[in-house]
JSON list of C-alpha atoms in Angstrom, two decimals:
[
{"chain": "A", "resi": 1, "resn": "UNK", "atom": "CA", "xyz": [-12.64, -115.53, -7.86]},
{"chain": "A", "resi": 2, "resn": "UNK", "atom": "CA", "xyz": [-10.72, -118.49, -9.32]},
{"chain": "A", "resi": 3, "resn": "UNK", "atom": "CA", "xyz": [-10.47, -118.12, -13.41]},
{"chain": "A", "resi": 4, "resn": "UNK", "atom": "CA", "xyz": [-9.32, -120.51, -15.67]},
{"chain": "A", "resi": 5, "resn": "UNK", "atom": "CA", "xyz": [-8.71, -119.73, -19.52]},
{"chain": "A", "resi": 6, "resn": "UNK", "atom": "CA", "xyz": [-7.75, -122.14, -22.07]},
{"chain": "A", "resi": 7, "resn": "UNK", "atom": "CA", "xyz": [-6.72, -122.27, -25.69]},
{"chain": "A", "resi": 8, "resn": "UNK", "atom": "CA", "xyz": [-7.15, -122.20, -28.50]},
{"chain": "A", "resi": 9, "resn": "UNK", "atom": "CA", "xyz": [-11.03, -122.73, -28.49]},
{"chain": "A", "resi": 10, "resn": "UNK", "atom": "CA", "xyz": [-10.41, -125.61, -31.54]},
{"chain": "A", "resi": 11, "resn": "UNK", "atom": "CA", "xyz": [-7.67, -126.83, -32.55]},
{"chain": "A", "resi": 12, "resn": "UNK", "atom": "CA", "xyz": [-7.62, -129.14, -36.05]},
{"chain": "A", "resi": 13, "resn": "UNK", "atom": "CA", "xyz": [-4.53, -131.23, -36.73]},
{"chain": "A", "resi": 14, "resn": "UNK", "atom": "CA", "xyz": [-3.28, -133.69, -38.94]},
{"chain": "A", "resi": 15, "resn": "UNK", "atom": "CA", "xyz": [-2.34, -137.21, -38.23]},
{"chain": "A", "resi": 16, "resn": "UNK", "atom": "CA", "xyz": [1.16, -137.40, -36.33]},
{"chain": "A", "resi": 17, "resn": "UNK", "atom": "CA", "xyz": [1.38, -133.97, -35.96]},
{"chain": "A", "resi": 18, "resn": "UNK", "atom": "CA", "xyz": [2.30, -132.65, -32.50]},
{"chain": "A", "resi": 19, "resn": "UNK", "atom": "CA", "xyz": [0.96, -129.49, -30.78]},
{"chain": "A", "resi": 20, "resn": "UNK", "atom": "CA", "xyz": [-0.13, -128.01, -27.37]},
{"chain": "A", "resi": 21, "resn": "UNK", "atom": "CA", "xyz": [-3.07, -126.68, -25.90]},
{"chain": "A", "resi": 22, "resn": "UNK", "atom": "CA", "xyz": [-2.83, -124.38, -23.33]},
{"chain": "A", "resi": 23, "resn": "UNK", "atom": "CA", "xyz": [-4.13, -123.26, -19.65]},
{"chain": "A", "resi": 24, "resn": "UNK", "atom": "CA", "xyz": [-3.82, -120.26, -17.77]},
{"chain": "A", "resi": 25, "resn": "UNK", "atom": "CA", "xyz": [-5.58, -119.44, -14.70]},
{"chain": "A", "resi": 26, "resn": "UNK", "atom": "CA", "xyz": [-5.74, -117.19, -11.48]},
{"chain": "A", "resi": 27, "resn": "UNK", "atom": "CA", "xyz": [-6.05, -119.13, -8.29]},
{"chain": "A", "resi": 28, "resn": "UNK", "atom": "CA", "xyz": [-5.58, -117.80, -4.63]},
{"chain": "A", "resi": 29, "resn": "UNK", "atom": "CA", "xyz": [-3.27, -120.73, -3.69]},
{"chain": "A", "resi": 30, "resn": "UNK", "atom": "CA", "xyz": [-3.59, -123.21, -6.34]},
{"chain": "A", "resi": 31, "resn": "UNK", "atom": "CA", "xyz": [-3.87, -127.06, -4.49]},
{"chain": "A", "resi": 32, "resn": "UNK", "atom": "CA", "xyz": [-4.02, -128.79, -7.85]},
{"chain": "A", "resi": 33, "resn": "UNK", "atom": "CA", "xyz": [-4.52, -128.39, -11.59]},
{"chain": "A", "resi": 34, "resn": "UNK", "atom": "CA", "xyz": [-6.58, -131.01, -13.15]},
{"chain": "A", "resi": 35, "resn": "UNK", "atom": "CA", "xyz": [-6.20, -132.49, -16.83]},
{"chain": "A", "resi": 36, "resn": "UNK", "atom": "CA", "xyz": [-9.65, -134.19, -18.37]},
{"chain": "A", "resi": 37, "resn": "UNK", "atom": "CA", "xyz": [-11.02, -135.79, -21.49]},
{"chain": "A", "resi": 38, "resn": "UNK", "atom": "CA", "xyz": [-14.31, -135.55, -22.27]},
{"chain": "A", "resi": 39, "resn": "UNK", "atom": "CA", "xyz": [-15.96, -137.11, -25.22]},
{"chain": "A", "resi": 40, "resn": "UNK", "atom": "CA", "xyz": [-19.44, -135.97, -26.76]},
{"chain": "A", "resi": 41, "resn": "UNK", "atom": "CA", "xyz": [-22.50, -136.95, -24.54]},
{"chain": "A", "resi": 42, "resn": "UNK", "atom": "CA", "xyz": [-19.91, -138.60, -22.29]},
{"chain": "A", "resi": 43, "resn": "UNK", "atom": "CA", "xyz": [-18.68, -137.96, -18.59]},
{"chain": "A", "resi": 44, "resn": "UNK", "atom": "CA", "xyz": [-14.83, -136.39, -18.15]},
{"chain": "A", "resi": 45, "resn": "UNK", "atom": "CA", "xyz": [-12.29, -138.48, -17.62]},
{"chain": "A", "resi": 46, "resn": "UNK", "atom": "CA", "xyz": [-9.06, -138.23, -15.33]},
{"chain": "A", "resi": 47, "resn": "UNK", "atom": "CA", "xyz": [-6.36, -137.61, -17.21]},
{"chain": "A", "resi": 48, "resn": "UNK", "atom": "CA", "xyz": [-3.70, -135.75, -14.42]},
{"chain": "A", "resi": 49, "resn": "UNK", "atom": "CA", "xyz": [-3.10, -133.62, -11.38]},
{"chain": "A", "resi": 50, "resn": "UNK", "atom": "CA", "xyz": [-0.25, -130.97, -11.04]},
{"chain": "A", "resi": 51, "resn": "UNK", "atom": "CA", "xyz": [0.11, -129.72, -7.83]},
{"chain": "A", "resi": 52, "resn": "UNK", "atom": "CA", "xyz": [3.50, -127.63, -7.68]},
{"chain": "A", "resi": 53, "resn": "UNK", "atom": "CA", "xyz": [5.42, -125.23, -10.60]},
{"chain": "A", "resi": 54, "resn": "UNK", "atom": "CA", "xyz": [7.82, -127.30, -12.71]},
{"chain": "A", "resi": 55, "resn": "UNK", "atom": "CA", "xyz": [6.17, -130.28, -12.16]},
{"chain": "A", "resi": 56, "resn": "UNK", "atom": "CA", "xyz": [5.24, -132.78, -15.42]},
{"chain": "A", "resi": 57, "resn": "UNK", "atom": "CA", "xyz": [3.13, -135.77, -16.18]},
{"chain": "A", "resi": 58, "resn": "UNK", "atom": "CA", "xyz": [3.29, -138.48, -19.17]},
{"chain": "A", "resi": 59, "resn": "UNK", "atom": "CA", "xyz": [0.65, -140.75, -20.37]},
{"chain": "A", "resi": 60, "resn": "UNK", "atom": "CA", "xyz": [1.16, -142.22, -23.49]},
{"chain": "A", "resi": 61, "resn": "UNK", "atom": "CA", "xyz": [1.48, -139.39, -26.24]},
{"chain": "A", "resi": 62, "resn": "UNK", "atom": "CA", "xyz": [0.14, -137.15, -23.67]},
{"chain": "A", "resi": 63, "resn": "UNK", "atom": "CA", "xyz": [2.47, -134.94, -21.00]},
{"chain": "A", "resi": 64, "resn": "UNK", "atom": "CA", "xyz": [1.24, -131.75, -18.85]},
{"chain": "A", "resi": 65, "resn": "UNK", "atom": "CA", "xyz": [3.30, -129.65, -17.63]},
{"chain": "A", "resi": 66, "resn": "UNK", "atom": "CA", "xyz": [2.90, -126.38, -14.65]},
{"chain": "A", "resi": 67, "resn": "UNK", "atom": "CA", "xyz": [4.03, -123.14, -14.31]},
{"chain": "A", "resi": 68, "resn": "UNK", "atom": "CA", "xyz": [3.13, -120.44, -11.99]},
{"chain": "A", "resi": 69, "resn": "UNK", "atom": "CA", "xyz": [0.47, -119.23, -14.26]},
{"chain": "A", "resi": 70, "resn": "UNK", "atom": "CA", "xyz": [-0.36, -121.50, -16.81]},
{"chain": "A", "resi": 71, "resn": "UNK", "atom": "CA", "xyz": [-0.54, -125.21, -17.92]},
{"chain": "A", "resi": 72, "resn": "UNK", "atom": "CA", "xyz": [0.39, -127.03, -21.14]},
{"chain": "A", "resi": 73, "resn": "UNK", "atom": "CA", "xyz": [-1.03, -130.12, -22.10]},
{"chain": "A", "resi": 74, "resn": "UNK", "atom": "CA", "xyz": [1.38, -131.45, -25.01]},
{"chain": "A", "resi": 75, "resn": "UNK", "atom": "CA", "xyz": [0.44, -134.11, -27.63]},
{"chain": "A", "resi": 76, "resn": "UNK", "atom": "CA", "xyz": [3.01, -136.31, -29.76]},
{"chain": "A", "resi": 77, "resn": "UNK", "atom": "CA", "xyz": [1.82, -137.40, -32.75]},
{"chain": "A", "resi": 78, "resn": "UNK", "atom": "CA", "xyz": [-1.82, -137.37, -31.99]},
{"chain": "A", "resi": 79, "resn": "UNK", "atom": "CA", "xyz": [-4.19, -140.17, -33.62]},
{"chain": "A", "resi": 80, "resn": "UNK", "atom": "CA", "xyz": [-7.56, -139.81, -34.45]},
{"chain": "A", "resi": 81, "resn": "UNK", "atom": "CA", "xyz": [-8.44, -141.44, -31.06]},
{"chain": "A", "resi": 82, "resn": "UNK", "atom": "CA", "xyz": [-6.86, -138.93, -29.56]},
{"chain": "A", "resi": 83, "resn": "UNK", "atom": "CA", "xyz": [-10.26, -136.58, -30.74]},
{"chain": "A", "resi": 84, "resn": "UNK", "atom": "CA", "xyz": [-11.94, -135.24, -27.93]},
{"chain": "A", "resi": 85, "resn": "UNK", "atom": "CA", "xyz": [-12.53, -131.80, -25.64]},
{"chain": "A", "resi": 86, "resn": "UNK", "atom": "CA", "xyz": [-9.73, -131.28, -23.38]},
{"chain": "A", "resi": 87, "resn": "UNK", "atom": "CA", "xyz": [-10.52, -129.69, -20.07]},
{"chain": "A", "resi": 88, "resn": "UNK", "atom": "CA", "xyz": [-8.53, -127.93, -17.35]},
{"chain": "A", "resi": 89, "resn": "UNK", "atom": "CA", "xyz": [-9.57, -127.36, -13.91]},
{"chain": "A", "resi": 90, "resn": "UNK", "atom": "CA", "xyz": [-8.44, -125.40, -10.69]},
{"chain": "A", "resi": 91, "resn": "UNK", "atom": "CA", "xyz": [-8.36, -126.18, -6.83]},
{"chain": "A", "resi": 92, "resn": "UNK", "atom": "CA", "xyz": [-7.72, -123.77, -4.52]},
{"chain": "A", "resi": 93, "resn": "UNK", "atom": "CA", "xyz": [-7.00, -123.95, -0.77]},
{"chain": "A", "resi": 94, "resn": "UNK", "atom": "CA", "xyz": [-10.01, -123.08, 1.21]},
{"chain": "A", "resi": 95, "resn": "UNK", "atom": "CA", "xyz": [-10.99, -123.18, 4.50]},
{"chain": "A", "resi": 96, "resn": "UNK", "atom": "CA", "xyz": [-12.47, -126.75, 5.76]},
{"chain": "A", "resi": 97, "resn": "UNK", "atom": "CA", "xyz": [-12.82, -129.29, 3.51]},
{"chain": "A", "resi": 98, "resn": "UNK", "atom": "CA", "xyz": [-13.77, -127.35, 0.37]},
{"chain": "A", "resi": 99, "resn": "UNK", "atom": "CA", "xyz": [-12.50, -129.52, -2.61]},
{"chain": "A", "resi": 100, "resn": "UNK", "atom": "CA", "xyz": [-14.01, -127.50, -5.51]},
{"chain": "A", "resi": 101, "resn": "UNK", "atom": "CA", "xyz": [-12.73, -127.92, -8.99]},
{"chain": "A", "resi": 102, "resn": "UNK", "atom": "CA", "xyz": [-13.22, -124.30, -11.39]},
{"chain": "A", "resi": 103, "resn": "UNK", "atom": "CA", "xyz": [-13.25, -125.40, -15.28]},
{"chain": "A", "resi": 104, "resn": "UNK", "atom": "CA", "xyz": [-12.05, -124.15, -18.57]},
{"chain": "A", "resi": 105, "resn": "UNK", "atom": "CA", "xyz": [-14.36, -124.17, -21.20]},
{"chain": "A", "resi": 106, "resn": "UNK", "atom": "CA", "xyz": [-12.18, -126.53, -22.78]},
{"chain": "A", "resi": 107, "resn": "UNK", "atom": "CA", "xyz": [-10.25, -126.98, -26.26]},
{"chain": "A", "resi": 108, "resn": "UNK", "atom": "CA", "xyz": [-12.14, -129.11, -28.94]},
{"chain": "A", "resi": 109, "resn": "UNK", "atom": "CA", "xyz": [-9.38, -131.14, -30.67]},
{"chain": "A", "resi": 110, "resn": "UNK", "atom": "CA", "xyz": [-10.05, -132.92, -33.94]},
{"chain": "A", "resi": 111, "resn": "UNK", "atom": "CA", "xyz": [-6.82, -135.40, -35.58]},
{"chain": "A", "resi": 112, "resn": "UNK", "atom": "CA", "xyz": [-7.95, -136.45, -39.03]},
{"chain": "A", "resi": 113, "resn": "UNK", "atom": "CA", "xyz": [-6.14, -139.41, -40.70]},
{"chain": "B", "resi": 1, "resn": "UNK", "atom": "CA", "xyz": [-10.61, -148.40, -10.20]},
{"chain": "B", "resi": 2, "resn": "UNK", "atom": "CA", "xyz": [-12.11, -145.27, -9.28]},
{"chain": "B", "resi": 3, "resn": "UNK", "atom": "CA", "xyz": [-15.34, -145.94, -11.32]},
{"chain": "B", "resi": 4, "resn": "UNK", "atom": "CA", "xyz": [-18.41, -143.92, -11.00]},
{"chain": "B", "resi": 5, "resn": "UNK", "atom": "CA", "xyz": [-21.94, -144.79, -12.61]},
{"chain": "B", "resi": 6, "resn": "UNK", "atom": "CA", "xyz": [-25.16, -142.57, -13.34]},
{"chain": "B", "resi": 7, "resn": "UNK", "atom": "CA", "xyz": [-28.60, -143.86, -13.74]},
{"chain": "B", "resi": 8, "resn": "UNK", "atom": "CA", "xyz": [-30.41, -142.87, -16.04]},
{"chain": "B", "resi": 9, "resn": "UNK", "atom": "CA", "xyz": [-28.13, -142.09, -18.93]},
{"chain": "B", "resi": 10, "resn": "UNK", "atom": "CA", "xyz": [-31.07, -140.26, -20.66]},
{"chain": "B", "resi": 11, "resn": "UNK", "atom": "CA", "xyz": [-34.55, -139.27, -19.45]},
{"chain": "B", "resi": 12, "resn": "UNK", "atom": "CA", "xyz": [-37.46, -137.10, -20.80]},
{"chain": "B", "resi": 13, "resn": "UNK", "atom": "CA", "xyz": [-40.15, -135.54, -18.67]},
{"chain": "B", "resi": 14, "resn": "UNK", "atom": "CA", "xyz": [-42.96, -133.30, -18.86]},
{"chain": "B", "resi": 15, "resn": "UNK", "atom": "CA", "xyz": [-43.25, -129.56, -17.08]},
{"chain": "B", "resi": 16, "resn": "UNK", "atom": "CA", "xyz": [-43.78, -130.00, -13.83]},
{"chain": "B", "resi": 17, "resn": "UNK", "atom": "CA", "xyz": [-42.98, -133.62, -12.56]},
{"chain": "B", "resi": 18, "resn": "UNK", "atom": "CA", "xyz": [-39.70, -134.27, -10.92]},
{"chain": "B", "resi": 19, "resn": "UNK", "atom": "CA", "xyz": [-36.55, -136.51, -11.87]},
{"chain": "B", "resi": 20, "resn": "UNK", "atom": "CA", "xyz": [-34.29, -138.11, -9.76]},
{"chain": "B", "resi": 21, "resn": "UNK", "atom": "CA", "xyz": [-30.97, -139.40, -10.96]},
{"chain": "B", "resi": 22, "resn": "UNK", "atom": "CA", "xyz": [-28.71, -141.95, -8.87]},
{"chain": "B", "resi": 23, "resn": "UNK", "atom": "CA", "xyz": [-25.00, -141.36, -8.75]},
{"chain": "B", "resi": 24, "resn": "UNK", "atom": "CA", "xyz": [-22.85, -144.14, -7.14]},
{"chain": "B", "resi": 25, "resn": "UNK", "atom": "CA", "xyz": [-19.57, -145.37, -6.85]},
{"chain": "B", "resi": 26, "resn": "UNK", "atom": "CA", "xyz": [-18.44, -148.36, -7.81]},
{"chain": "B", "resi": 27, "resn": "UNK", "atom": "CA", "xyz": [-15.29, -149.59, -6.33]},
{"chain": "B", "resi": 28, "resn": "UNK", "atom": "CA", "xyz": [-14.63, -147.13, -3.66]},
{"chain": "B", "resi": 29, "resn": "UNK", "atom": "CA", "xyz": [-15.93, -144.73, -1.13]},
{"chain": "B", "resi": 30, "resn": "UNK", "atom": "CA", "xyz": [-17.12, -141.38, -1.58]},
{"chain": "B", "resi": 31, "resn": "UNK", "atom": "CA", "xyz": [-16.74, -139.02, 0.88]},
{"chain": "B", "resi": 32, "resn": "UNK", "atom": "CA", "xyz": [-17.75, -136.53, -1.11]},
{"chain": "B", "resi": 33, "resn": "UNK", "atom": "CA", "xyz": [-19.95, -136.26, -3.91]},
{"chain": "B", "resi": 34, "resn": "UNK", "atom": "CA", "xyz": [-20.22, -132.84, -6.06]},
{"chain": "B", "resi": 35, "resn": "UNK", "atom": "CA", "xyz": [-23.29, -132.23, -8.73]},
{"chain": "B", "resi": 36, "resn": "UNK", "atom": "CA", "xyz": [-22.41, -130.14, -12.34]},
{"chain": "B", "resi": 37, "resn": "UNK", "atom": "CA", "xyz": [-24.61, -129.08, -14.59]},
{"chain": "B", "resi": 38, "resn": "UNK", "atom": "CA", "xyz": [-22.88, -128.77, -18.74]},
{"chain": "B", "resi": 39, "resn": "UNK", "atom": "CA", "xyz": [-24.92, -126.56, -21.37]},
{"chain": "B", "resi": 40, "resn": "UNK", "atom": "CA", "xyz": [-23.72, -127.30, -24.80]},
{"chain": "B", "resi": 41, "resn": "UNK", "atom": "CA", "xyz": [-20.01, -125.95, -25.96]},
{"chain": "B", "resi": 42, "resn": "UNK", "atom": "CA", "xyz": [-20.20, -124.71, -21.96]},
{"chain": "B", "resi": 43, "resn": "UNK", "atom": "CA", "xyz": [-18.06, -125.81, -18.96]},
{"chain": "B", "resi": 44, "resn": "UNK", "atom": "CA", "xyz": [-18.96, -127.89, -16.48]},
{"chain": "B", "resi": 45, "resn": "UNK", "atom": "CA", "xyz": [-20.61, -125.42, -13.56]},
{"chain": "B", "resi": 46, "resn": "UNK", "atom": "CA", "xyz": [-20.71, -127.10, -9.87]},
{"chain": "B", "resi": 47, "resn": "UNK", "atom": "CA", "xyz": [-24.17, -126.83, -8.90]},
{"chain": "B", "resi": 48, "resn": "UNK", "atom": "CA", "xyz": [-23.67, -128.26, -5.49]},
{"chain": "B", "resi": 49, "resn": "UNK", "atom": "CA", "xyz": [-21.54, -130.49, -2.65]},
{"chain": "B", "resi": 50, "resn": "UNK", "atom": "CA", "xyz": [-22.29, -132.96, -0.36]},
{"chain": "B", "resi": 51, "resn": "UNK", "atom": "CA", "xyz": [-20.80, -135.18, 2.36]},
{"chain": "B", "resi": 52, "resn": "UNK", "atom": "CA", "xyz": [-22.32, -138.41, 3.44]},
{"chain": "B", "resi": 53, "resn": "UNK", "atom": "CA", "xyz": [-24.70, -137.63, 6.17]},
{"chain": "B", "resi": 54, "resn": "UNK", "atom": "CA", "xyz": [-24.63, -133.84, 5.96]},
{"chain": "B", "resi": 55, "resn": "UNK", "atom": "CA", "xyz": [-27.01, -131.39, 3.84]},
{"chain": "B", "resi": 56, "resn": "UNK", "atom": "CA", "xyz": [-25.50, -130.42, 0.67]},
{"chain": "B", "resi": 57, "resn": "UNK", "atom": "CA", "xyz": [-23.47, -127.13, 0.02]},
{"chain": "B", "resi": 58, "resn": "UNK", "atom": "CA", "xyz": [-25.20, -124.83, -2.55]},
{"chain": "B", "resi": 59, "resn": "UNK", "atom": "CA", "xyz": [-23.40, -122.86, -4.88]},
{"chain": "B", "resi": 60, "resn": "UNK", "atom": "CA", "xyz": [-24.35, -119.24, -5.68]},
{"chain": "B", "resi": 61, "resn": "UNK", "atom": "CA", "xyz": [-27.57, -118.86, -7.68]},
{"chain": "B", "resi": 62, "resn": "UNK", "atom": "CA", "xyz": [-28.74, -122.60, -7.29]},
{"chain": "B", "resi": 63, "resn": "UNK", "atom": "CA", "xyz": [-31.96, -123.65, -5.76]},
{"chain": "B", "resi": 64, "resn": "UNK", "atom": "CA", "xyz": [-31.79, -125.67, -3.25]},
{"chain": "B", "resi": 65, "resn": "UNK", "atom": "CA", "xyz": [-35.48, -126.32, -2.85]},
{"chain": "B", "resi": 66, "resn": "UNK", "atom": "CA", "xyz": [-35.61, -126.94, -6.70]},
{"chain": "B", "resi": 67, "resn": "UNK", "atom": "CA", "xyz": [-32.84, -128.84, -7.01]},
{"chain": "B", "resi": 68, "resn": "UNK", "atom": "CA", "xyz": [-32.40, -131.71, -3.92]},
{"chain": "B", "resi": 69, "resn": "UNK", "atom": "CA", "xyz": [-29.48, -133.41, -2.88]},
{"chain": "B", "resi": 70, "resn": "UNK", "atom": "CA", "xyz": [-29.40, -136.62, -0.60]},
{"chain": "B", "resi": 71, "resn": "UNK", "atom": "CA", "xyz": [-26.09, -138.44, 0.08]},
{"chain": "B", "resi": 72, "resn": "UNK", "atom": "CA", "xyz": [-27.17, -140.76, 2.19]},
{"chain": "B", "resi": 73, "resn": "UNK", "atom": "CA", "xyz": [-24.22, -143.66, 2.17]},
{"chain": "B", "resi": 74, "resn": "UNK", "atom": "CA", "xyz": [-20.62, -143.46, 1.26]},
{"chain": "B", "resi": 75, "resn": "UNK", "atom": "CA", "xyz": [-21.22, -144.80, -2.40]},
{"chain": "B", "resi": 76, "resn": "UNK", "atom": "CA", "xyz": [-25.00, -143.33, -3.30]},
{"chain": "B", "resi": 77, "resn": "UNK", "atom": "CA", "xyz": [-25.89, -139.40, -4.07]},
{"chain": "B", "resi": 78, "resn": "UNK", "atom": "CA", "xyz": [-28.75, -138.48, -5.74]},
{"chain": "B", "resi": 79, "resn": "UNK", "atom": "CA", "xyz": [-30.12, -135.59, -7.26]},
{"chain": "B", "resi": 80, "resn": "UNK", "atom": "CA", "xyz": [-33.50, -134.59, -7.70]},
{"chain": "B", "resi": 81, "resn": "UNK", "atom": "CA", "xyz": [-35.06, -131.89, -9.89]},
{"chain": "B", "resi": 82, "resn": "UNK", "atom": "CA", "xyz": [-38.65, -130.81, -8.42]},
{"chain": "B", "resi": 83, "resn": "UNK", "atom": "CA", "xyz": [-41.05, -128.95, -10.63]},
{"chain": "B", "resi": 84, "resn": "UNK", "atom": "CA", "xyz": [-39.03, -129.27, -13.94]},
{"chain": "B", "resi": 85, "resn": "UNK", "atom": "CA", "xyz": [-39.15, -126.57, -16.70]},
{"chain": "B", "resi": 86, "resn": "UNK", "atom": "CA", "xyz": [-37.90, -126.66, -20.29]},
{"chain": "B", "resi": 87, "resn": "UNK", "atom": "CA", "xyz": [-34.80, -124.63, -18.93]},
{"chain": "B", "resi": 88, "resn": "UNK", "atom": "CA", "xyz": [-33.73, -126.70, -16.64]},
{"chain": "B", "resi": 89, "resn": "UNK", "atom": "CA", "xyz": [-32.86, -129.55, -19.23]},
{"chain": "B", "resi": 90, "resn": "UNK", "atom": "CA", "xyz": [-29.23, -129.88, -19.57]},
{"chain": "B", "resi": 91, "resn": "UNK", "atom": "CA", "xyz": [-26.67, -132.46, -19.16]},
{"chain": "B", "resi": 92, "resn": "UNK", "atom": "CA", "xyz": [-26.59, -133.05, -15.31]},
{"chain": "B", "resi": 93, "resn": "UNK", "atom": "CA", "xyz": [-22.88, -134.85, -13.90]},
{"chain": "B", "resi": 94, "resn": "UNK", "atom": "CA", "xyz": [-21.61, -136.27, -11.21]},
{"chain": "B", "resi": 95, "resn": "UNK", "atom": "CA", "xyz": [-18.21, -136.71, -9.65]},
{"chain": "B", "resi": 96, "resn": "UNK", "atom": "CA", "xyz": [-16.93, -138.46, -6.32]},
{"chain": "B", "resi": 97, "resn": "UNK", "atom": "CA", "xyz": [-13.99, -137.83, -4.31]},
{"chain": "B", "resi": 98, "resn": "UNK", "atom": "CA", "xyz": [-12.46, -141.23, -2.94]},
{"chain": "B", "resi": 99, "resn": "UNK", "atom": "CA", "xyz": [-11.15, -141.31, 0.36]},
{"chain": "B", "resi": 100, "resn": "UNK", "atom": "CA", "xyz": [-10.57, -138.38, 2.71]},
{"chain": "B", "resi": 101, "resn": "UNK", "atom": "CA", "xyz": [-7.97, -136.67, 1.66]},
{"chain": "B", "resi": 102, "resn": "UNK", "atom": "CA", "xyz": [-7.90, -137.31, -1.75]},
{"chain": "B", "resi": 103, "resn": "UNK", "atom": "CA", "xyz": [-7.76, -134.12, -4.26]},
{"chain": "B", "resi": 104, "resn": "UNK", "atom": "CA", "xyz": [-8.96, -135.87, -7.89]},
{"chain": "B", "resi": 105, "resn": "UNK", "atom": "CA", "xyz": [-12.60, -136.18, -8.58]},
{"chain": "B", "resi": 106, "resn": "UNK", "atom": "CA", "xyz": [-13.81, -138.49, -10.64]},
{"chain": "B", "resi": 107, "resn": "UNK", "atom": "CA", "xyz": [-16.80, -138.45, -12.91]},
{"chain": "B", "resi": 108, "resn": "UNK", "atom": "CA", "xyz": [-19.86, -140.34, -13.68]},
{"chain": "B", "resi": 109, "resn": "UNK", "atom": "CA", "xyz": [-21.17, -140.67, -17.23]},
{"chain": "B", "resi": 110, "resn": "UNK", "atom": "CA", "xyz": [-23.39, -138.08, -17.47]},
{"chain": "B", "resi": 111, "resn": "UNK", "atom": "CA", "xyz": [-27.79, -137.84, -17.81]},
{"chain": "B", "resi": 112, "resn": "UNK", "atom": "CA", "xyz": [-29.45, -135.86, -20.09]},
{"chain": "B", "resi": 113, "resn": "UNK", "atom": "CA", "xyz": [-32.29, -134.13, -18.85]},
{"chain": "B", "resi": 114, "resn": "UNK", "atom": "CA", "xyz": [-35.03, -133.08, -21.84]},
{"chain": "B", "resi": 115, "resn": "UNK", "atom": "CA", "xyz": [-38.19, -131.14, -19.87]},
{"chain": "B", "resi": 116, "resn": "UNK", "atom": "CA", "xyz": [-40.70, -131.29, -22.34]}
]
């Protein structure tokens, strides 16, 4: 069974100052790892994919990175807009068409000002 | 681009009557549309998948007779919850995969479901 782990749980941080949240998961042939925001009461939104070890993706003061085992989602100099639950998700290969996505339960970042 | 609406954002009901909610996509075509379910400070949980044309895939534990899925054009699933009860209220999302072979899914806004 896929698993996906993240942390910390919450993570508080001051204006401007930079940190990373972190994913680790088990997979039986990962096909993609998946980055999303998701605001309160709101929908997630896209943020990246990472399909291979080594691999790394920028977006703004965002950038995600892979490994074998785990996934970092690093933020420079967050701003208070930056405020939200960040979620991680698996794909696996499967047989068919299967295109399921296993989630975190996601990292609860607050930036004050 | 990739934009996906839900309708409605917010609904009550009382025990017992059912609730549909529309998901559609906007600017593109879903091949296939997947149904979560998000308790508070929980993950999402896929409830089930479907493919335009085809009966939804269930996942393990969810009713399919309780909870009904129709997909019946590229750009319109909908989900139906039969017989609600207070525990089924919860915050019910969508997400669509565009295009064949595409691997990102992306999400609708989200309805909150409050069984009375």
């Amino acid at each position: 069974e896929d698993q996906v782990t993240q942390s910390p749980e919450a993570l508080r941080l001051q204006e401007g100052e930079s940190s990373s949240l972190n994913c680790s998961y088990t997979v039986s042939g990962l096909r993609g790892l998946f980055w999303y925001r998701q605001d309160p009461g709101k929908g997630p939104e896209f943020l990246f994919t990472l399909y291979s070890a080594g691999e790394e993706k920028e977006k703004e003061r965002l950038k995600a990175t892979l490994t074998k085992k785990e996934s970092f989602l690093h933020i420079t100099a967050p701003k208070p807009e930056d405020s939200a639950t960040y979620l991680c998700a698996v794909q696996a290969y499967r047989g068919g068409s299967n295109y399921k996505l296993t989630f975190g339960k996601g990292t609860l970042l607050t930036v004050n000002p | 681009g990739a934009v996906v609406s839900q309708h409605p954002s917010r609904v009550i009901c009382k025990s017992g009557t059912s609730v549909k909610i529309e998901c559609r996509s906007l600017d593109f075509q879903a091949t296939t549309m997947f149904w979560y379910r998000q308790f508070p400070k929980q993950s999402l949980m896929l409830m089930a998948t479907s493919n335009e044309g085809s009966k939804a895939t269930y996942e393990q534990g969810v009713e399919k007779d309780k909870f009904l899925i129709n997909h019946a054009s590229l750009t319109l699933s909908t989900l139906t919850v039969t017989s609600a009860h207070p525990e089924d209220s919860s915050f019910y999302i969508c997400s669509a995969r565009e295009g064949a072979s595409a691997d990102t899914q992306y999400f609708g806004p989200g309805t909150r479901l409050t069984v009375l």
